[in-house]
């Protein structure tokens, strides 16, 4: 690596500094309490997957370049030079970490591994060594935001076909658009994923609840966050924020996508609208009696996988239980304490990388499979696209023989007509 | 037909949800030479916006879009 | 030899405390000048009141208790003894009525505080020779533990000699006059501190303690100070 590249990368490193980051960089005692926290370590037993080992890689660079010790006595903290070999190690550490923050629960100081890994991800981008497909997907999202007019027609054509589906299944009253788009003054802007399964059931529930809603032009998922590029994350987010402001909605409701929800909730800043997840919206409709559910629709025990970015990292926990209470009398918890739920093993962009990471994803998530099996449930519900894909893959690979379901789809299917 | 398109490779992406169609196509396009055309079949309605946006960013060109029932067919020329 | 003793017991102590205090302030100032993180870093569900849980996490290490119970016993013993040790040292300066609510001899703990600390330190050290903690540790971690062990062992020896074997050549009064003279910047070494049979213990104790203090602000020991704000971020 030449001098110039290294300087540029160190500049990127520095750009990640803030108070919390400095805390985390200064104070790991390497006590090993976090050892068993990571599902990858728990499933594979390889030291390099221990949370502290992962972020010590970052800390070694920090000690070398950002502390006087790195010049005076580098071996004291095993400070490391930034080289091509280091970059490879960073890749291994960052793209085997799903950013679930389970290790943060274990650490006596609460060191945030996901946040430290974001330095690794940014360095990888700087070196052009990140998974290029994630950058491509992020750029595609940004492009959509920039030239919306070009793509509007295709979008509307797609929606028309879905509307027919909604009407067929749920007999929405005639005269009303089953999937309203671009409605100024609507109460709620629903940000979906670009897939029928994310739009159709949601539309059915919004319509049943009499919500004044409108569908966003944009998909919720934020590939900028997966690849760890702060400026792209922001651009992708801003598309939706601007749309919400333009339509003057009171609420932005994010579909079942963990990263999208967390980014939207915490990075959108203070805005005239509130941010909710679709799980929260559904729980609210139930509480207010705006929808009713048929408990006989799903026989058999149901368990629920808390998506890390929605539950442990953004606090939507009880709402899901409340909904499931209306779907079954036989709910099985995976853990007694939601903070300890195992990650599905698909976050941090791993699922989006598809077949490339499949083998790793299966090996690293054995503990999740054991956890699901221990519940004895036949339906495994969850509220995140990533988790759903990963859990479905696990279901096939480990022959778990459960039915993997989106919670929102279950709500839609169990709707009792008014 | 005067504007018949010679397709070099066909990708069946039916049933895949976003972002897989885009992922597969962006890998797939590398399997043909510049100037050649691939055909992608998808059922994902999001593809109607995703593909054009992807083509714009990646610098490739969508020559034609066909709808056949539930299936959407894209003809994409490799430009870069 | 007496010159070396003098350097260790007087100028080096000043230097060590100077580095310790200025070092910590400078490091903290540097960290606090950074902007706060743009997003909350909470772990959910958040229990109320957040500040109370922050304090619990900081001083009782509940997560260690849950996941590494043996380590937790040693950690609690260690950190409690560290606190007692601090009180013990303050009482070498003067009498504090506050600390004497439970009447005790000076030095606090009758030699057992040091013994427990030494055992804890050996435990911390040896667990770092076993995987996976071994694979996580860096030389700094071992050096710190060894250094602290040396501080503790020589400090304790003086205490053990007095408390358990009625050694009477170096007394609490001697320590007090030495330490007070340092405090008022009129350093004076009582004859016994440098010419008695156990003087070497005092010299080594102070020497290693000086090194420890000077290393503190630049090492992972900053966790002692940063633990509170870090746990606050997690607990809210
Ligand atoms: C005056 C304050 C403190 C001092 C001087 C101190 C000192 C030490 C020392 C010397 C160690 C052994 C280091 C090692 O094993 O390498 C240690 C370990 C540790 N301390 Fe503290 N500490 C202080 C406060 C705290 C606080 C407030 C916490 C709160 C969470 C804490 C948590 C820990 C933990 C988790 C370890 C790990 C032990 C290990 O395995 O090494 N300490 N501390
Ligand atoms: S539990 Fe925290 S302090 Fe201990 S090794 Fe892990 S990250 Fe470091
Ligand atoms: S954030 Fe999750 S995946 Fe990453 S190290 Fe921690 S426990 Fe492992």
Tab-separated table of C-alpha atoms in Angstrom, chain C residues 5-216:
chain	number	residue	atom	x	y	z
C	5	UNK	CA	16.365	6.182	47.036
C	6	UNK	CA	15.861	9.912	47.187
C	7	UNK	CA	15.037	10.183	43.497
C	8	UNK	CA	12.441	7.446	43.737
C	9	UNK	CA	10.861	8.670	46.940
C	10	UNK	CA	10.720	12.361	46.097
C	11	UNK	CA	11.096	13.722	42.562
C	12	UNK	CA	9.724	10.625	40.891
C	13	UNK	CA	6.622	10.658	43.075
C	14	UNK	CA	5.943	14.247	42.052
C	15	UNK	CA	6.529	13.376	38.445
C	16	UNK	CA	4.251	10.356	38.636
C	17	UNK	CA	1.383	12.271	40.186
C	18	UNK	CA	1.932	15.074	37.699
C	19	UNK	CA	1.749	12.721	34.733
C	20	UNK	CA	-1.203	10.896	36.250
C	21	UNK	CA	-3.305	13.986	36.845
C	22	UNK	CA	-2.330	16.021	33.793
C	23	UNK	CA	-2.458	12.885	31.643
C	24	UNK	CA	-5.968	11.989	32.691
C	25	UNK	CA	-7.251	15.517	32.285
C	26	UNK	CA	-5.666	15.846	28.865
C	27	UNK	CA	-7.014	12.517	27.644
C	28	UNK	CA	-10.506	13.200	28.922
C	29	UNK	CA	-10.463	16.693	27.449
C	30	UNK	CA	-9.429	15.261	24.099
C	31	UNK	CA	-12.233	12.724	24.143
C	32	UNK	CA	-14.858	15.222	25.278
C	33	UNK	CA	-13.963	17.654	22.553
C	34	UNK	CA	-15.236	15.155	20.004
C	35	UNK	CA	-18.868	15.584	18.922
C	36	UNK	CA	-21.411	13.209	20.473
C	37	UNK	CA	-22.573	10.251	18.438
C	38	UNK	CA	-25.408	11.334	16.117
C	39	UNK	CA	-27.687	8.459	17.160
C	40	UNK	CA	-28.622	6.944	20.527
C	41	UNK	CA	-26.691	3.775	21.313
C	42	UNK	CA	-29.202	2.208	23.674
C	43	UNK	CA	-29.815	-1.463	24.203
C	44	UNK	CA	-33.547	-2.204	24.478
C	45	UNK	CA	-35.666	-2.743	26.444
C	46	UNK	CA	-34.604	0.315	28.415
C	47	UNK	CA	-35.257	0.007	32.126
C	48	UNK	CA	-36.142	3.053	34.203
C	49	UNK	CA	-34.558	4.929	35.837
C	50	UNK	CA	-31.663	4.789	33.423
C	51	UNK	CA	-29.140	6.456	35.701
C	52	UNK	CA	-29.687	3.850	38.406
C	53	UNK	CA	-29.029	0.982	35.996
C	54	UNK	CA	-26.017	2.843	34.690
C	55	UNK	CA	-24.620	2.941	38.210
C	56	UNK	CA	-25.427	-0.719	38.772
C	57	UNK	CA	-23.675	-1.699	35.571
C	58	UNK	CA	-20.688	0.437	36.389
C	59	UNK	CA	-20.106	-0.676	39.945
C	60	UNK	CA	-21.565	-4.159	40.190
C	61	UNK	CA	-20.709	-5.613	36.743
C	62	UNK	CA	-23.966	-7.627	36.511
C	63	UNK	CA	-23.147	-8.896	33.032
C	64	UNK	CA	-19.884	-10.398	34.199
C	65	UNK	CA	-21.722	-12.022	37.061
C	66	UNK	CA	-24.108	-13.619	34.648
C	67	UNK	CA	-21.627	-14.816	32.071
C	68	UNK	CA	-18.349	-15.304	33.945
C	69	UNK	CA	-19.297	-15.878	37.591
C	70	UNK	CA	-15.829	-16.888	38.783
C	71	UNK	CA	-14.249	-13.858	37.205
C	72	UNK	CA	-16.954	-11.776	38.798
C	73	UNK	CA	-16.071	-12.937	42.329
C	74	UNK	CA	-12.447	-11.984	41.791
C	75	UNK	CA	-13.360	-8.728	40.084
C	76	UNK	CA	-15.634	-7.650	42.902
C	77	UNK	CA	-13.084	-8.608	45.525
C	78	UNK	CA	-10.415	-6.802	43.558
C	79	UNK	CA	-12.288	-3.585	42.987
C	80	UNK	CA	-13.620	-3.429	46.539
C	81	UNK	CA	-10.135	-3.953	47.901
C	82	UNK	CA	-8.893	-1.268	45.551
C	83	UNK	CA	-11.324	1.128	47.188
C	84	UNK	CA	-10.243	0.050	50.676
C	85	UNK	CA	-6.677	0.497	49.564
C	86	UNK	CA	-7.369	4.053	48.548
C	87	UNK	CA	-8.869	4.751	51.969
C	88	UNK	CA	-5.927	3.022	53.591
C	89	UNK	CA	-3.498	5.294	51.784
C	90	UNK	CA	-5.450	8.413	52.670
C	91	UNK	CA	-5.200	7.425	56.309
C	92	UNK	CA	-1.460	7.328	55.927
C	93	UNK	CA	-1.748	11.057	55.427
C	94	UNK	CA	-3.986	11.949	58.330
C	95	UNK	CA	-6.863	10.734	60.480
C	96	UNK	CA	-10.269	10.941	58.880
C	97	UNK	CA	-13.134	10.689	61.324
C	98	UNK	CA	-15.348	9.591	58.456
C	99	UNK	CA	-13.329	6.444	57.815
C	100	UNK	CA	-13.143	5.601	61.484
C	101	UNK	CA	-16.895	5.058	61.846
C	102	UNK	CA	-15.844	1.453	61.935
C	103	UNK	CA	-12.800	1.713	64.205
C	104	UNK	CA	-9.713	0.030	62.799
C	105	UNK	CA	-5.950	0.060	62.997
C	106	UNK	CA	-3.982	1.840	60.353
C	107	UNK	CA	-3.311	0.349	57.793
C	108	UNK	CA	-6.883	-0.620	56.956
C	109	UNK	CA	-7.589	-4.326	56.608
C	110	UNK	CA	-4.922	-5.785	58.797
C	111	UNK	CA	-2.919	-7.048	55.838
C	112	UNK	CA	-5.777	-8.903	54.190
C	113	UNK	CA	-6.641	-6.234	51.659
C	114	UNK	CA	-3.232	-6.663	50.103
C	115	UNK	CA	-3.431	-10.428	50.287
C	116	UNK	CA	-6.761	-10.516	48.488
C	117	UNK	CA	-5.519	-8.079	45.856
C	118	UNK	CA	-2.436	-10.209	45.249
C	119	UNK	CA	-4.504	-13.361	44.861
C	120	UNK	CA	-6.925	-11.612	42.504
C	121	UNK	CA	-4.079	-10.285	40.410
C	122	UNK	CA	-2.560	-13.749	40.124
C	123	UNK	CA	-5.925	-15.059	39.040
C	124	UNK	CA	-6.305	-12.274	36.426
C	125	UNK	CA	-2.810	-12.974	35.204
C	126	UNK	CA	-3.151	-16.719	34.933
C	127	UNK	CA	-6.479	-16.596	33.168
C	128	UNK	CA	-4.734	-14.618	30.494
C	129	UNK	CA	-2.565	-17.626	29.779
C	130	UNK	CA	-5.560	-19.740	28.862
C	131	UNK	CA	-7.408	-19.532	25.542
C	132	UNK	CA	-9.513	-17.775	24.447
C	133	UNK	CA	-8.602	-14.874	26.763
C	134	UNK	CA	-4.967	-15.528	25.846
C	135	UNK	CA	-5.741	-14.885	22.184
C	136	UNK	CA	-7.449	-11.621	23.020
C	137	UNK	CA	-4.758	-10.281	25.358
C	138	UNK	CA	-1.933	-8.003	24.293
C	139	UNK	CA	1.371	-7.435	26.153
C	140	UNK	CA	-0.007	-4.333	27.845
C	141	UNK	CA	-2.515	-6.460	29.744
C	142	UNK	CA	0.175	-8.731	31.173
C	143	UNK	CA	2.558	-5.881	31.982
C	144	UNK	CA	-0.150	-4.002	33.830
C	145	UNK	CA	-1.060	-6.984	35.928
C	146	UNK	CA	2.565	-7.805	36.709
C	147	UNK	CA	3.282	-4.195	37.543
C	148	UNK	CA	0.304	-3.958	39.824
C	149	UNK	CA	1.211	-7.257	41.418
C	150	UNK	CA	4.647	-5.876	42.210
C	151	UNK	CA	3.141	-2.732	43.706
C	152	UNK	CA	0.765	-4.774	45.812
C	153	UNK	CA	3.256	-7.378	46.949
C	154	UNK	CA	5.869	-4.920	48.216
C	155	UNK	CA	3.219	-2.712	49.784
C	156	UNK	CA	1.660	-5.681	51.480
C	157	UNK	CA	4.967	-6.970	52.772
C	158	UNK	CA	5.449	-3.814	54.784
C	159	UNK	CA	1.975	-4.178	56.154
C	160	UNK	CA	2.329	-7.901	56.875
C	161	UNK	CA	5.605	-7.310	58.653
C	162	UNK	CA	4.014	-4.773	60.956
C	163	UNK	CA	0.651	-6.456	61.434
C	164	UNK	CA	1.635	-10.099	61.619
C	165	UNK	CA	5.270	-10.117	62.790
C	166	UNK	CA	5.402	-7.022	64.986
C	167	UNK	CA	8.126	-5.455	62.922
C	168	UNK	CA	8.558	-1.987	64.477
C	169	UNK	CA	11.343	-0.142	62.720
C	170	UNK	CA	9.146	1.590	60.132
C	171	UNK	CA	5.978	2.883	61.720
C	172	UNK	CA	2.826	4.589	60.622
C	173	UNK	CA	4.213	7.778	62.132
C	174	UNK	CA	7.240	7.541	59.819
C	175	UNK	CA	5.053	7.103	56.769
C	176	UNK	CA	2.883	9.998	57.833
C	177	UNK	CA	5.732	12.406	58.277
C	178	UNK	CA	7.168	11.371	54.902
C	179	UNK	CA	3.883	11.653	53.012
C	180	UNK	CA	2.802	14.878	54.693
C	181	UNK	CA	6.151	16.449	53.891
C	182	UNK	CA	5.539	15.568	50.246
C	183	UNK	CA	2.070	17.022	50.385
C	184	UNK	CA	3.228	20.398	51.657
C	185	UNK	CA	6.127	20.420	49.194
C	186	UNK	CA	8.797	20.318	51.947
C	187	UNK	CA	10.022	16.795	51.245
C	188	UNK	CA	11.816	15.146	54.102
C	189	UNK	CA	12.816	11.507	54.497
C	190	UNK	CA	12.655	10.093	58.043
C	191	UNK	CA	15.816	8.121	58.832
C	192	UNK	CA	13.925	4.829	59.133
C	193	UNK	CA	12.422	5.031	55.656
C	194	UNK	CA	15.747	4.793	53.946
C	195	UNK	CA	18.052	3.122	56.474
C	196	UNK	CA	16.031	0.306	58.020
C	197	UNK	CA	16.078	-3.324	56.955
C	198	UNK	CA	12.749	-3.020	55.138
C	199	UNK	CA	13.520	0.195	53.324
C	200	UNK	CA	13.987	-1.675	50.076
C	201	UNK	CA	10.304	-2.689	50.229
C	202	UNK	CA	9.176	0.877	50.511
C	203	UNK	CA	11.473	1.956	47.706
C	204	UNK	CA	10.250	-0.796	45.387
C	205	UNK	CA	6.612	-0.250	46.337
C	206	UNK	CA	6.842	3.433	45.546
C	207	UNK	CA	8.897	2.821	42.418
C	208	UNK	CA	6.400	0.431	40.852
C	209	UNK	CA	3.478	2.550	41.993
C	210	UNK	CA	5.067	5.519	40.231
C	211	UNK	CA	5.369	3.538	37.020
C	212	UNK	CA	1.778	2.392	37.366
C	213	UNK	CA	0.464	5.921	37.854
C	214	UNK	CA	2.384	7.208	34.884
C	215	UNK	CA	1.101	4.448	32.648
C	216	UNK	CA	-2.516	4.736	33.771
